[in-house]
Amino acid sequence: MIHSRLPSEVEEVLEGAMVAVLTAVNQRGEAVSHPMLPLYDREKGLLYFTSSILFSKKLNHIKRNPRVSVLISNRDYIRSRSYHVVQVKGEARVLDQDLSSGWQWLLPLWRKKEPYIDAFLKRRFALPLFWERAVIEVQPRKVAVWRGGDLDSEPELHVLGEKL
Amino acid sequence: MKLENELKNFEQVTLSFVDEDGYPSTIPVKVVLADGKFTLRLPSGVRPESVSGKKVTLLLNHVTPLPTGGYTDRRYVAFKGVALVSGETLEISVEKSYSWDESKTPFPEYVEVSTPRARRYLETVGRRLGVTFKPSLGLFWSFFRAVRLPFLVATAVPVAIGVAAAFYRGFFDPLLFILTLAGLSFVHLGLNVANDYFDTLLGADTLNRRPTPFSGGSRAIIYGILSPSEARILYTSFFAMGVSIGIYLALTRGLVEIAALTAIGIMLSYFYTAPPLKLAYRGLGELAVFLGFGPVIVLGSYFVQTQRLSYEALAASIPIGILVMLILYVNEIPDAPYDKQAGKLTLVTRLSKAQTLSFLAISLSAVYLSTALIPLLSLGPPTVLIALTTAPIAVKVYRGARESFGEPYSMIGTMSLNVKNAAITGALIAAGYVVGALL
């Protein structure tokens, strides 16, 4: 199925997910996975992650090969009414021109999931390098949805067009 | 680390590989318990031939979300190897694994060991953009962090004691008090930055994986907040400002005494970690701190006010000298393994745990004994005895050190309490002299 944007129930899962597994391809051509907090911007239809430069391997992988996948699977980690297992494949880009504050426009989305983030940010001096962060922006291309988290059923497949 | 043993400990299991369409693919994996054995199964919609024979990463992930927000018990294990699919069953021929478990490697330590990677990334982005990146803390917080501003209390309290002891003898000039405090604070800031510079250069701070707000140095150079040359400029400037005030006070209040005390103070501060003396590296740091923050500061502050040296001021300097020495001593406990590696053989690195705790108990007792002796030997007013009321805090410090010995993050509370005990006890001694003068 070709869509211009993600189905709304999938967007709900992306918005409610507290943990996603982001997978990139390393220099040896192997898939490498990282559990991360996903931030979904419904207006733009784009998925975001922020990565501290302390854990920057994935940033270098994505710069070399922008193809990534994201999996949201565990019910315990999803705060939404409906539950589906969602796999997103897409192209990512790393935004790291302003590591100090270039990610802060994502704070409203981050705050919705982790309201205590502001308290941590106020103590930025305690972990200065942790708060130097790059943004990973993922443009979804292909989405597989296991409805209700039923892995024994065939997933729904969605292909997204250029324009969301 | 065996895959079969780990499966029961994680509720999220995912498999990633490079799919036939060229994208990496991450899929959920079903974990089925059958006949007492865990087996892995692919979900529907994933063709076995798209996975079988491929290099894959199996990620086992766990977090416990807290009702109040945040997470605890974060851990993951990643197994890398080749996938073998037979029917519905997935097996991994594991080639290597890596993991993180915050109960074993607490997050701050994980951050610390990742610092070199972060610095490299900053340098790479900086080169690309033609700028020099530094962690963005703003001027105040960068200064706060680099000079370890809160530790100035260790200078303010002995200055207050010296001035209060002079007040008890009928001398008090507020301008001289402010000048003394400013001069000695500059020397202390110089000491802090020089200490960081040389401990980074000599490896003691660099090797430390578990720094805390009280131990492991300011990390300003390690994190790139200050460059080494900026640190040199900063500590030289602080020492120069301290010396300038010292010279002014020497010229106006007593050349020989103040020049001598200033010279001793600067030497102890600089050579605390600087080669060739490196006092802290030779087990003499504690003695240097006792002398510097006890007799040198208290006698100096007293002399500036009274233009004389006295046994009374010397007696007043002993408890605070020991208390400030104990700030250093307790903070050295979590640093000891890294100090030892770097050849910084502090007193703690030379003692066993039992000996370290005995020395702490003896030193804490000496604080209160030397305070009690001040009026008993007629070297000060009986009102200084009010400082004995903090003895229960000292007991807590001892117990805290005993219970959390060598566990840096668990020791934070004890290290904080120890600093508070030094500040409160010292402030009460100073108050004792002031009240004694007023009665």
Coordinates of C-alpha atoms in Angstrom, one line a residue:
Chain A
M1 CA 0.0 0.0 0.0
I2 CA 1.4 3.4 -0.9
H3 CA 0.6 6.2 1.4
S4 CA 1.5 9.9 1.6
R5 CA 1.8 9.6 5.4
L6 CA 1.8 7.0 8.1
P7 CA -1.5 5.5 9.3
S8 CA -2.8 7.4 12.3
E9 CA -2.7 4.3 14.6
V10 CA 1.0 3.8 13.7
E11 CA 1.6 7.5 14.5
E12 CA 0.0 6.9 17.9
V13 CA 2.4 4.1 18.7
L14 CA 5.4 6.2 17.5
E15 CA 4.2 9.1 19.7
G16 CA 3.8 6.8 22.7
A17 CA 6.9 4.7 22.4
M18 CA 9.4 5.1 25.2
V19 CA 12.0 2.8 23.7
A20 CA 12.8 2.1 20.1
V21 CA 15.6 0.0 18.6
L22 CA 17.5 2.0 16.0
T23 CA 19.6 0.0 13.6
A24 CA 22.3 1.4 11.4
V25 CA 24.9 -0.3 9.2
N26 CA 28.5 -0.2 10.3
Q27 CA 31.6 0.1 8.2
R28 CA 31.8 -3.7 7.8
G29 CA 28.3 -3.8 6.4
E30 CA 26.8 -5.3 9.6
A31 CA 23.6 -4.1 11.2
V32 CA 24.2 -2.6 14.6
S33 CA 21.3 -1.8 17.0
H34 CA 20.9 0.7 19.8
P35 CA 17.9 1.1 22.2
M36 CA 16.9 4.8 22.1
L37 CA 14.0 7.2 22.9
P38 CA 12.1 8.0 19.7
L39 CA 10.5 11.4 19.1
Y40 CA 7.8 11.5 16.4
D41 CA 6.8 14.8 14.8
R42 CA 3.3 14.1 13.5
E43 CA 3.2 17.4 11.6
K44 CA 6.4 16.6 9.6
G45 CA 5.8 12.9 9.6
L46 CA 9.5 12.4 10.6
L47 CA 11.0 10.4 13.4
Y48 CA 13.8 11.9 15.5
F49 CA 16.4 10.7 17.9
T50 CA 18.9 12.7 19.8
S51 CA 22.3 11.1 20.4
S52 CA 24.9 12.4 22.8
I53 CA 28.3 12.6 21.2
L54 CA 29.5 10.3 24.0
F55 CA 27.7 7.5 22.1
S56 CA 28.6 8.7 18.6
K57 CA 29.4 5.5 16.8
K58 CA 25.9 5.3 15.4
L59 CA 26.3 8.9 14.1
N60 CA 29.3 7.9 12.1
H61 CA 27.6 4.8 10.8
I62 CA 24.6 6.8 9.6
K63 CA 26.9 9.4 7.9
R64 CA 28.5 6.6 5.9
N65 CA 25.2 4.8 5.2
P66 CA 22.0 6.7 5.8
R67 CA 19.7 3.7 5.6
V68 CA 18.3 2.7 9.0
S69 CA 15.5 0.8 10.6
V70 CA 13.5 1.4 13.7
L71 CA 11.6 -1.2 15.7
I72 CA 9.0 -0.5 18.4
S73 CA 7.9 -3.8 19.8
N74 CA 7.5 -4.2 23.6
R75 CA 4.1 -3.3 25.0
D76 CA 5.6 -2.2 28.3
Y77 CA 7.6 0.5 26.5
I78 CA 4.6 2.0 24.7
R79 CA 2.3 4.5 26.3
S80 CA -0.6 4.5 23.9
R81 CA -4.1 3.0 23.9
S82 CA -3.6 0.9 20.9
Y83 CA -0.7 -1.5 20.6
H84 CA 1.1 -2.6 17.5
V85 CA 4.6 -3.8 16.7
V86 CA 6.0 -1.3 14.2
Q87 CA 9.0 -1.6 12.0
V88 CA 10.1 1.5 10.1
K89 CA 12.8 1.5 7.4
G90 CA 14.0 4.8 6.1
E91 CA 16.7 7.3 5.4
A92 CA 18.4 9.1 8.2
R93 CA 20.5 12.2 8.4
V94 CA 22.6 13.5 11.2
L95 CA 22.2 17.1 12.1
D96 CA 25.3 18.1 14.1
Q97 CA 26.1 21.7 13.2
D98 CA 25.1 23.0 16.6
L99 CA 25.7 20.2 19.1
S100 CA 25.1 22.5 22.1
S101 CA 21.6 23.7 21.3
G102 CA 20.6 22.5 17.8
W103 CA 18.6 19.6 19.3
Q104 CA 16.7 21.7 21.8
W105 CA 13.8 22.4 19.5
L106 CA 12.9 18.7 20.1
L107 CA 12.5 19.4 23.9
P108 CA 8.7 19.8 23.7
L109 CA 8.4 16.3 22.2
W110 CA 11.0 14.9 24.6
R111 CA 9.3 16.6 27.6
K112 CA 6.0 14.9 26.7
K113 CA 7.7 11.5 27.2
E114 CA 10.2 12.4 30.0
P115 CA 8.8 15.4 31.9
Y116 CA 11.8 15.4 34.3
I117 CA 14.2 16.1 31.4
D118 CA 14.2 19.8 32.3
A119 CA 15.5 19.1 35.8
F120 CA 18.4 17.1 34.2
L121 CA 19.1 19.9 31.7
K122 CA 19.3 22.5 34.5
R123 CA 22.2 20.5 35.9
R124 CA 23.9 20.4 32.5
F125 CA 27.2 21.3 34.2
A126 CA 27.2 17.9 35.9
L127 CA 27.5 15.9 32.6
P128 CA 28.6 18.5 30.1
L129 CA 29.4 16.2 27.2
F130 CA 26.2 14.3 27.6
W131 CA 24.3 17.4 26.6
E132 CA 26.3 17.9 23.4
R133 CA 23.9 16.1 21.1
A134 CA 23.3 15.4 17.5
V135 CA 19.8 15.0 16.0
I136 CA 19.1 11.9 13.9
E137 CA 16.2 12.6 11.5
V138 CA 14.5 9.6 10.0
Q139 CA 12.4 9.8 6.9
P140 CA 10.2 6.7 6.9
R141 CA 10.0 4.8 3.6
K142 CA 8.6 1.4 4.4
V143 CA 6.6 0.4 7.5
A144 CA 5.6 -3.0 8.7
V145 CA 2.9 -3.3 11.3
W146 CA 2.0 -6.4 13.3
R147 CA -1.4 -5.4 14.5
G148 CA -2.1 -5.9 18.2
G149 CA 1.5 -7.1 18.5
D150 CA 0.5 -10.5 17.0
L151 CA 3.7 -11.8 15.6
D152 CA 1.9 -14.9 14.2
S153 CA -0.1 -12.8 11.8
E154 CA 1.3 -11.4 8.6
P155 CA 2.3 -7.7 9.0
E156 CA 0.7 -4.9 7.1
L157 CA 3.1 -3.3 4.8
H158 CA 3.0 0.4 4.0
V159 CA 5.2 2.3 1.5
L160 CA 5.5 6.0 1.9
G161 CA 5.7 8.3 -1.1
E162 CA 8.2 11.1 -1.4
K163 CA 5.7 13.7 -0.1
L164 CA 4.3 13.1 3.3
Chain B
M1 CA 28.2 -14.8 28.1
K2 CA 25.8 -17.5 26.9
L3 CA 22.8 -16.6 24.9
E4 CA 20.6 -19.3 26.4
N5 CA 21.4 -18.1 29.9
E6 CA 20.6 -14.5 29.1
L7 CA 17.2 -14.9 27.3
K8 CA 15.2 -15.3 30.5
N9 CA 16.5 -12.0 31.8
F10 CA 15.2 -9.8 29.0
E11 CA 11.7 -9.1 27.8
Q12 CA 12.6 -7.4 24.5
V13 CA 14.5 -9.5 21.9
T14 CA 15.2 -8.1 18.5
L15 CA 17.2 -9.3 15.5
S16 CA 18.8 -7.0 13.1
F17 CA 20.4 -7.7 9.7
V18 CA 20.9 -6.1 6.3
D19 CA 17.7 -7.0 4.4
E20 CA 17.4 -7.9 0.7
D21 CA 16.2 -4.4 -0.1
G22 CA 19.5 -2.9 1.2
Y23 CA 18.0 -1.4 4.3
P24 CA 18.9 -2.7 7.7
S25 CA 16.0 -4.6 9.2
T26 CA 15.1 -4.9 12.8
I27 CA 12.5 -7.5 13.7
P28 CA 10.9 -8.7 16.9
V29 CA 11.9 -12.2 17.8
K30 CA 9.6 -14.6 19.7
V31 CA 11.1 -16.4 22.6
V32 CA 9.4 -19.7 23.2
L33 CA 9.9 -21.9 26.2
A34 CA 9.5 -25.5 25.3
D35 CA 10.8 -28.6 27.2
G36 CA 12.6 -26.3 29.6
K37 CA 14.6 -24.8 26.7
F38 CA 14.3 -21.3 25.2
T39 CA 14.0 -21.2 21.4
L40 CA 13.9 -18.2 19.1
R41 CA 11.3 -17.9 16.4
L42 CA 11.0 -15.4 13.5
P43 CA 7.7 -13.4 13.3
S44 CA 5.3 -13.9 10.4
G45 CA 6.1 -12.0 7.3
V46 CA 9.9 -12.5 7.5
R47 CA 11.1 -15.0 5.0
P48 CA 13.7 -17.4 6.6
E49 CA 16.0 -17.1 3.6
S50 CA 16.2 -13.4 4.0
V51 CA 17.9 -14.0 7.4
S52 CA 19.5 -17.4 7.2
G53 CA 23.3 -17.4 6.8
K54 CA 23.5 -13.7 7.3
K55 CA 25.5 -11.7 9.9
V56 CA 23.0 -10.6 12.5
T57 CA 22.9 -8.8 15.8
L58 CA 20.5 -10.1 18.4
L59 CA 19.7 -7.5 21.0
L60 CA 18.3 -8.3 24.4
N61 CA 17.0 -5.2 26.1
H62 CA 15.5 -4.4 29.4
V63 CA 14.5 -1.2 31.2
T64 CA 12.1 -0.8 34.1
P65 CA 10.0 2.4 33.7
L66 CA 9.4 4.2 37.0
P67 CA 6.0 5.4 37.9
T68 CA 7.5 8.8 38.7
G69 CA 9.2 9.0 35.4
G70 CA 12.5 7.8 34.2
Y71 CA 13.9 4.3 34.1
T72 CA 15.9 2.0 36.3
D73 CA 17.6 -1.3 35.9
R74 CA 18.7 -0.5 32.3
R75 CA 20.7 -3.2 30.6
Y76 CA 21.2 -4.8 27.2
V77 CA 23.2 -7.6 25.7
A78 CA 24.1 -7.8 22.0
F79 CA 25.1 -11.0 20.4
K80 CA 26.7 -10.8 17.0
G81 CA 27.0 -13.8 14.8
V82 CA 25.5 -15.8 11.9
A83 CA 21.8 -16.7 11.8
L84 CA 20.8 -20.2 11.1
V85 CA 17.1 -20.8 10.4
S86 CA 15.6 -24.2 10.4
G87 CA 11.8 -24.4 9.9
E88 CA 10.5 -21.8 12.4
T89 CA 13.5 -21.9 14.7
L90 CA 16.2 -19.4 14.7
E91 CA 19.7 -20.1 16.0
I92 CA 22.6 -17.8 16.2
S93 CA 26.2 -18.9 15.9
V94 CA 27.5 -16.3 18.3
E95 CA 30.9 -14.8 17.4
K96 CA 31.0 -12.0 19.9
S97 CA 28.9 -10.2 22.5
Y98 CA 28.9 -6.9 24.3
S99 CA 26.7 -5.6 27.0
W100 CA 25.9 -2.8 29.4
D101 CA 24.2 -3.2 32.7
E102 CA 23.9 -0.1 34.8
S103 CA 24.0 -2.1 38.0
K104 CA 27.6 -3.1 37.1
T105 CA 28.6 0.0 35.1
P106 CA 26.6 2.9 36.5
F107 CA 25.6 5.5 33.9
P108 CA 28.0 8.2 35.1
E109 CA 30.9 5.7 34.7
Y110 CA 29.6 4.7 31.2
V111 CA 29.6 8.4 30.4
E112 CA 33.1 8.8 31.7
V113 CA 34.7 6.0 29.7
S114 CA 33.0 7.4 26.6
T115 CA 34.6 10.8 27.0
P116 CA 37.5 10.3 24.6
R117 CA 35.0 9.3 21.8
A118 CA 33.0 12.5 22.5
R119 CA 36.1 14.6 22.4
R120 CA 37.1 13.0 19.0
Y121 CA 33.6 13.7 17.6
L122 CA 33.8 17.4 18.8
E123 CA 37.1 17.7 17.1
T124 CA 35.9 16.1 13.8
V125 CA 32.8 18.3 13.7
G126 CA 34.9 21.3 14.6
R127 CA 37.4 20.6 11.8
R128 CA 34.5 20.3 9.3
L129 CA 32.9 23.5 10.3
G130 CA 36.2 25.4 10.9
V131 CA 35.4 26.2 14.6
T132 CA 36.6 25.0 18.0
F133 CA 33.8 23.3 19.9
K134 CA 33.7 23.3 23.7
P135 CA 30.9 21.9 25.9
S136 CA 28.5 24.7 26.1
L137 CA 28.0 25.5 29.8
G138 CA 28.1 29.3 29.7
L139 CA 30.8 31.4 31.4
F140 CA 29.5 31.0 34.9
W141 CA 29.1 27.3 34.9
S142 CA 32.3 26.7 33.1
F143 CA 34.1 28.8 35.7
F144 CA 32.1 27.1 38.5
R145 CA 33.1 23.7 37.3
A146 CA 36.7 24.5 36.3
V147 CA 37.7 26.2 39.6
R148 CA 35.6 24.0 41.9
L149 CA 34.1 27.1 43.4
P150 CA 32.2 25.5 46.3
F151 CA 35.4 24.3 47.8
L152 CA 36.3 27.9 48.6
V153 CA 34.5 27.3 51.9
A154 CA 37.8 25.5 52.9
T155 CA 39.5 28.9 52.7
A156 CA 36.7 31.1 54.0
V157 CA 36.3 29.1 57.3
P158 CA 40.0 29.2 58.4
V159 CA 40.2 32.9 57.5
A160 CA 37.1 33.5 59.6
I161 CA 38.7 31.6 62.5
G162 CA 42.0 33.7 62.2
V163 CA 40.0 36.9 62.1
A164 CA 37.7 35.9 64.9
A165 CA 40.7 34.9 67.1
A166 CA 42.1 38.4 66.4
F167 CA 38.6 39.9 67.2
Y168 CA 38.7 38.1 70.6
R169 CA 42.0 39.9 71.3
G170 CA 40.4 43.2 70.3
F171 CA 41.5 43.6 66.7
F172 CA 39.2 43.8 63.7
D173 CA 39.6 45.7 60.4
P174 CA 36.9 44.7 58.0
L175 CA 38.9 45.9 54.9
L176 CA 41.9 43.8 55.9
F177 CA 39.5 40.9 56.5
I178 CA 38.1 41.3 52.9
L179 CA 41.6 41.6 51.4
T180 CA 42.9 38.6 53.3
L181 CA 39.9 36.5 52.2
A182 CA 40.2 37.7 48.6
G183 CA 44.0 37.0 48.5
L184 CA 43.7 33.5 50.0
S185 CA 40.7 32.7 47.8
F186 CA 42.8 33.5 44.7
V187 CA 45.6 31.2 45.9
H188 CA 43.0 28.5 46.6
L189 CA 41.5 28.8 43.1
G190 CA 45.1 28.7 41.7
L191 CA 45.7 25.5 43.7
N192 CA 42.5 23.9 42.4
V193 CA 43.2 24.7 38.7
A194 CA 46.9 23.7 39.1
N195 CA 45.9 20.5 40.8
D196 CA 43.6 19.7 37.9
Y197 CA 46.2 20.6 35.3
F198 CA 48.9 18.4 36.8
D199 CA 46.6 15.5 37.8
T200 CA 45.4 15.4 34.2
L201 CA 48.9 15.7 32.8
L202 CA 50.2 13.0 35.2
G203 CA 47.2 10.7 34.6
A204 CA 45.6 10.5 38.0
D205 CA 42.4 12.3 36.8
T206 CA 42.4 10.8 33.4
L207 CA 42.5 7.2 34.7
N208 CA 39.6 7.9 37.1
R209 CA 36.5 6.2 35.7
R210 CA 34.2 7.1 38.6
P211 CA 34.6 10.7 39.5
T212 CA 32.1 12.4 41.7
P213 CA 31.4 16.1 42.5
F214 CA 33.9 15.6 45.4
S215 CA 36.5 13.4 43.9
G216 CA 38.4 12.8 40.6
G217 CA 39.1 16.5 40.0
S218 CA 37.0 19.1 38.1
R219 CA 37.4 17.2 34.8
A220 CA 37.4 20.6 33.1
I221 CA 40.5 19.8 30.9
I222 CA 39.3 16.2 30.3
Y223 CA 35.9 17.4 29.1
G224 CA 37.5 20.2 27.0
I225 CA 35.9 23.0 29.0
L226 CA 39.5 24.4 29.5
S227 CA 42.4 23.7 27.2
P228 CA 45.7 22.8 29.1
S229 CA 47.1 26.2 28.1
E230 CA 44.0 28.0 29.3
A231 CA 44.4 26.1 32.6
R232 CA 48.0 27.3 32.9
I233 CA 47.0 30.9 32.2
L234 CA 44.2 30.6 34.7
Y235 CA 46.2 29.2 37.7
T236 CA 49.1 31.5 37.0
S237 CA 46.6 34.5 37.0
F238 CA 45.0 33.3 40.3
F239 CA 48.4 32.8 42.0
A240 CA 49.5 36.3 40.7
M241 CA 46.4 37.9 42.1
G242 CA 46.9 36.2 45.4
V243 CA 50.6 37.2 45.5
S244 CA 49.7 40.8 44.6
I245 CA 47.4 41.1 47.6
G246 CA 50.0 39.3 49.7
I247 CA 52.6 41.8 48.7
Y248 CA 50.3 44.7 49.6
L249 CA 49.5 43.2 53.0
A250 CA 53.2 42.4 53.6
L251 CA 54.1 46.0 52.8
T252 CA 51.4 47.5 55.0
R253 CA 51.1 45.0 57.9
G254 CA 54.4 43.1 58.3
L255 CA 56.9 42.4 55.6
V256 CA 58.8 39.3 57.0
E257 CA 55.8 37.4 58.5
I258 CA 53.3 37.9 55.6
A259 CA 55.9 37.4 52.9
A260 CA 57.0 34.2 54.6
L261 CA 53.4 32.9 55.0
T262 CA 52.5 33.9 51.5
A263 CA 55.5 32.2 50.1
I264 CA 54.8 29.0 52.1
G265 CA 51.2 29.1 51.0
I266 CA 52.0 29.5 47.3
M267 CA 54.7 26.8 47.4
L268 CA 52.4 24.3 49.2
S269 CA 49.6 25.1 46.7
Y270 CA 51.6 24.9 43.5
F271 CA 53.8 22.0 44.5
Y272 CA 50.9 20.1 45.9
T273 CA 50.7 18.3 42.5
A274 CA 53.3 20.1 40.4
P275 CA 56.7 18.5 39.6
P276 CA 59.3 18.1 40.9
L277 CA 57.9 18.0 44.4
K278 CA 54.5 16.6 43.7
L279 CA 53.7 16.5 47.4
A280 CA 50.4 14.7 46.9
Y281 CA 52.1 11.9 44.9
R282 CA 54.6 11.3 47.7
G283 CA 52.0 10.9 50.5
L284 CA 52.7 14.4 51.8
G285 CA 49.5 16.0 50.4
E286 CA 47.6 15.6 53.6
L287 CA 50.3 17.2 55.6
A288 CA 50.5 20.1 53.0
V289 CA 46.8 20.6 53.2
F290 CA 46.8 20.6 57.0
L291 CA 49.6 23.1 57.2
G292 CA 48.2 25.3 54.4
F293 CA 44.6 25.4 55.4
G294 CA 45.4 25.3 59.2
P295 CA 48.4 27.2 60.5
V296 CA 49.3 29.2 57.4
I297 CA 45.8 30.6 56.7
V298 CA 44.8 31.1 60.4
L299 CA 48.1 32.6 61.5
G300 CA 48.2 34.8 58.4
S301 CA 44.7 36.0 58.9
Y302 CA 45.4 36.6 62.5
F303 CA 48.6 38.4 61.8
V304 CA 47.1 40.7 59.2
Q305 CA 44.7 42.0 61.9
T306 CA 47.0 42.0 64.9
Q307 CA 50.5 42.3 63.4
R308 CA 51.7 39.6 65.8
L309 CA 51.9 35.8 65.8
S310 CA 50.6 33.9 68.9
Y311 CA 50.1 30.5 70.3
E312 CA 46.5 31.3 70.6
A313 CA 46.1 31.6 66.8
L314 CA 48.2 28.5 66.4
A315 CA 45.9 26.6 68.7
A316 CA 42.9 27.9 66.8
S317 CA 44.4 26.6 63.5
I318 CA 44.8 23.0 64.6
P319 CA 41.2 21.8 64.4
I320 CA 40.4 23.5 61.1
G321 CA 43.6 22.3 59.6
I322 CA 42.7 18.7 60.5
L323 CA 39.1 19.2 59.2
V324 CA 40.2 20.5 55.8
M325 CA 42.9 17.8 55.6
L326 CA 40.0 15.3 56.2
I327 CA 38.0 16.8 53.3
L328 CA 40.9 15.8 51.1
Y329 CA 41.5 12.5 52.9
V330 CA 37.9 11.2 52.7
N331 CA 37.7 12.3 49.0
E332 CA 40.8 10.3 48.3
I333 CA 39.1 7.1 49.3
P334 CA 37.1 6.6 46.1
D335 CA 40.1 7.9 44.0
A336 CA 42.6 5.5 45.6
P337 CA 42.6 2.7 42.9
Y338 CA 43.1 5.3 40.1
D339 CA 45.6 7.3 42.1
K340 CA 47.6 4.1 42.7
Q341 CA 47.6 3.4 38.9
A342 CA 48.9 6.8 38.2
G343 CA 51.6 6.6 40.9
K344 CA 49.9 9.2 43.0
L345 CA 50.6 7.5 46.3
T346 CA 48.3 9.5 48.7
L347 CA 48.1 8.5 52.3
V348 CA 44.9 6.4 51.5
T349 CA 46.7 4.4 48.8
R350 CA 49.4 3.5 51.4
L351 CA 47.0 2.2 54.0
S352 CA 44.7 -0.8 54.3
K353 CA 41.0 -0.2 54.6
A354 CA 41.2 -0.8 58.4
Q355 CA 44.1 1.6 58.7
T356 CA 42.4 4.2 56.6
L357 CA 39.3 4.1 58.8
S358 CA 41.4 4.1 62.0
F359 CA 43.3 7.2 60.8
L360 CA 39.9 8.9 60.0
A361 CA 38.6 8.1 63.5
I362 CA 41.8 9.3 65.2
S363 CA 41.8 12.5 63.1
L364 CA 38.1 13.2 63.8
S365 CA 38.8 12.7 67.5
A366 CA 41.8 15.0 67.3
V367 CA 39.6 17.8 65.9
Y368 CA 37.4 17.7 69.0
L369 CA 40.2 17.1 71.4
S370 CA 42.2 20.0 70.0
T371 CA 39.1 22.2 70.2
A372 CA 38.5 21.3 73.8
L373 CA 42.1 22.0 74.7
I374 CA 41.8 25.7 73.5
P375 CA 40.0 26.9 76.6
L376 CA 41.6 24.2 78.8
L377 CA 45.1 25.6 78.0
S378 CA 43.7 29.2 78.3
L379 CA 44.4 29.8 74.6
G380 CA 40.9 30.9 73.8
P381 CA 37.4 31.5 75.2
P382 CA 35.3 28.5 76.6
T383 CA 32.7 29.5 74.0
V384 CA 34.6 27.7 71.3
L385 CA 33.4 24.5 73.0
I386 CA 30.2 25.1 71.1
A387 CA 32.0 23.4 68.1
L388 CA 31.9 20.1 70.0
T389 CA 28.2 19.9 69.3
T390 CA 29.0 18.7 65.8
A391 CA 30.6 15.5 67.1
P392 CA 27.5 13.5 66.1
I393 CA 28.0 14.6 62.5
A394 CA 31.6 13.4 62.7
V395 CA 30.4 10.0 63.9
K396 CA 28.0 9.9 60.9
V397 CA 31.0 10.7 58.6
Y398 CA 33.0 7.9 60.1
R399 CA 30.1 5.4 59.8
G400 CA 29.3 6.6 56.2
A401 CA 32.9 6.1 55.2
R402 CA 33.0 2.6 56.8
E403 CA 29.8 1.5 55.1
S404 CA 30.4 2.9 51.6
F405 CA 34.1 2.5 51.6
G406 CA 35.6 2.6 48.1
E407 CA 32.2 2.8 46.3
P408 CA 32.4 6.3 44.8
Y409 CA 28.7 6.9 44.1
S410 CA 27.6 5.5 47.5
M411 CA 30.2 7.7 49.2
I412 CA 28.9 11.0 47.8
G413 CA 26.6 11.5 50.8
T414 CA 29.5 10.9 53.2
M415 CA 31.8 13.2 51.3
S416 CA 29.2 15.9 51.3
L417 CA 28.6 15.5 55.0
N418 CA 32.3 15.6 55.7
V419 CA 32.6 19.0 53.9
K420 CA 29.5 20.2 55.9
N421 CA 31.1 19.0 59.1
A422 CA 34.3 20.9 58.4
A423 CA 32.4 24.1 57.5
I424 CA 30.0 24.0 60.4
T425 CA 32.6 23.0 63.0
G426 CA 35.0 25.6 61.7
A427 CA 32.2 28.3 61.7
L428 CA 31.3 27.4 65.2
I429 CA 34.9 27.7 66.4
A430 CA 35.0 31.2 64.7
A431 CA 31.6 32.0 66.3
G432 CA 33.0 30.9 69.7
Y433 CA 35.8 33.5 69.5
V434 CA 33.3 36.2 68.5
V435 CA 30.8 35.4 71.3
G436 CA 33.7 35.0 73.7
A437 CA 34.8 38.6 72.9
L438 CA 31.3 40.0 73.2
L439 CA 30.5 38.4 76.6

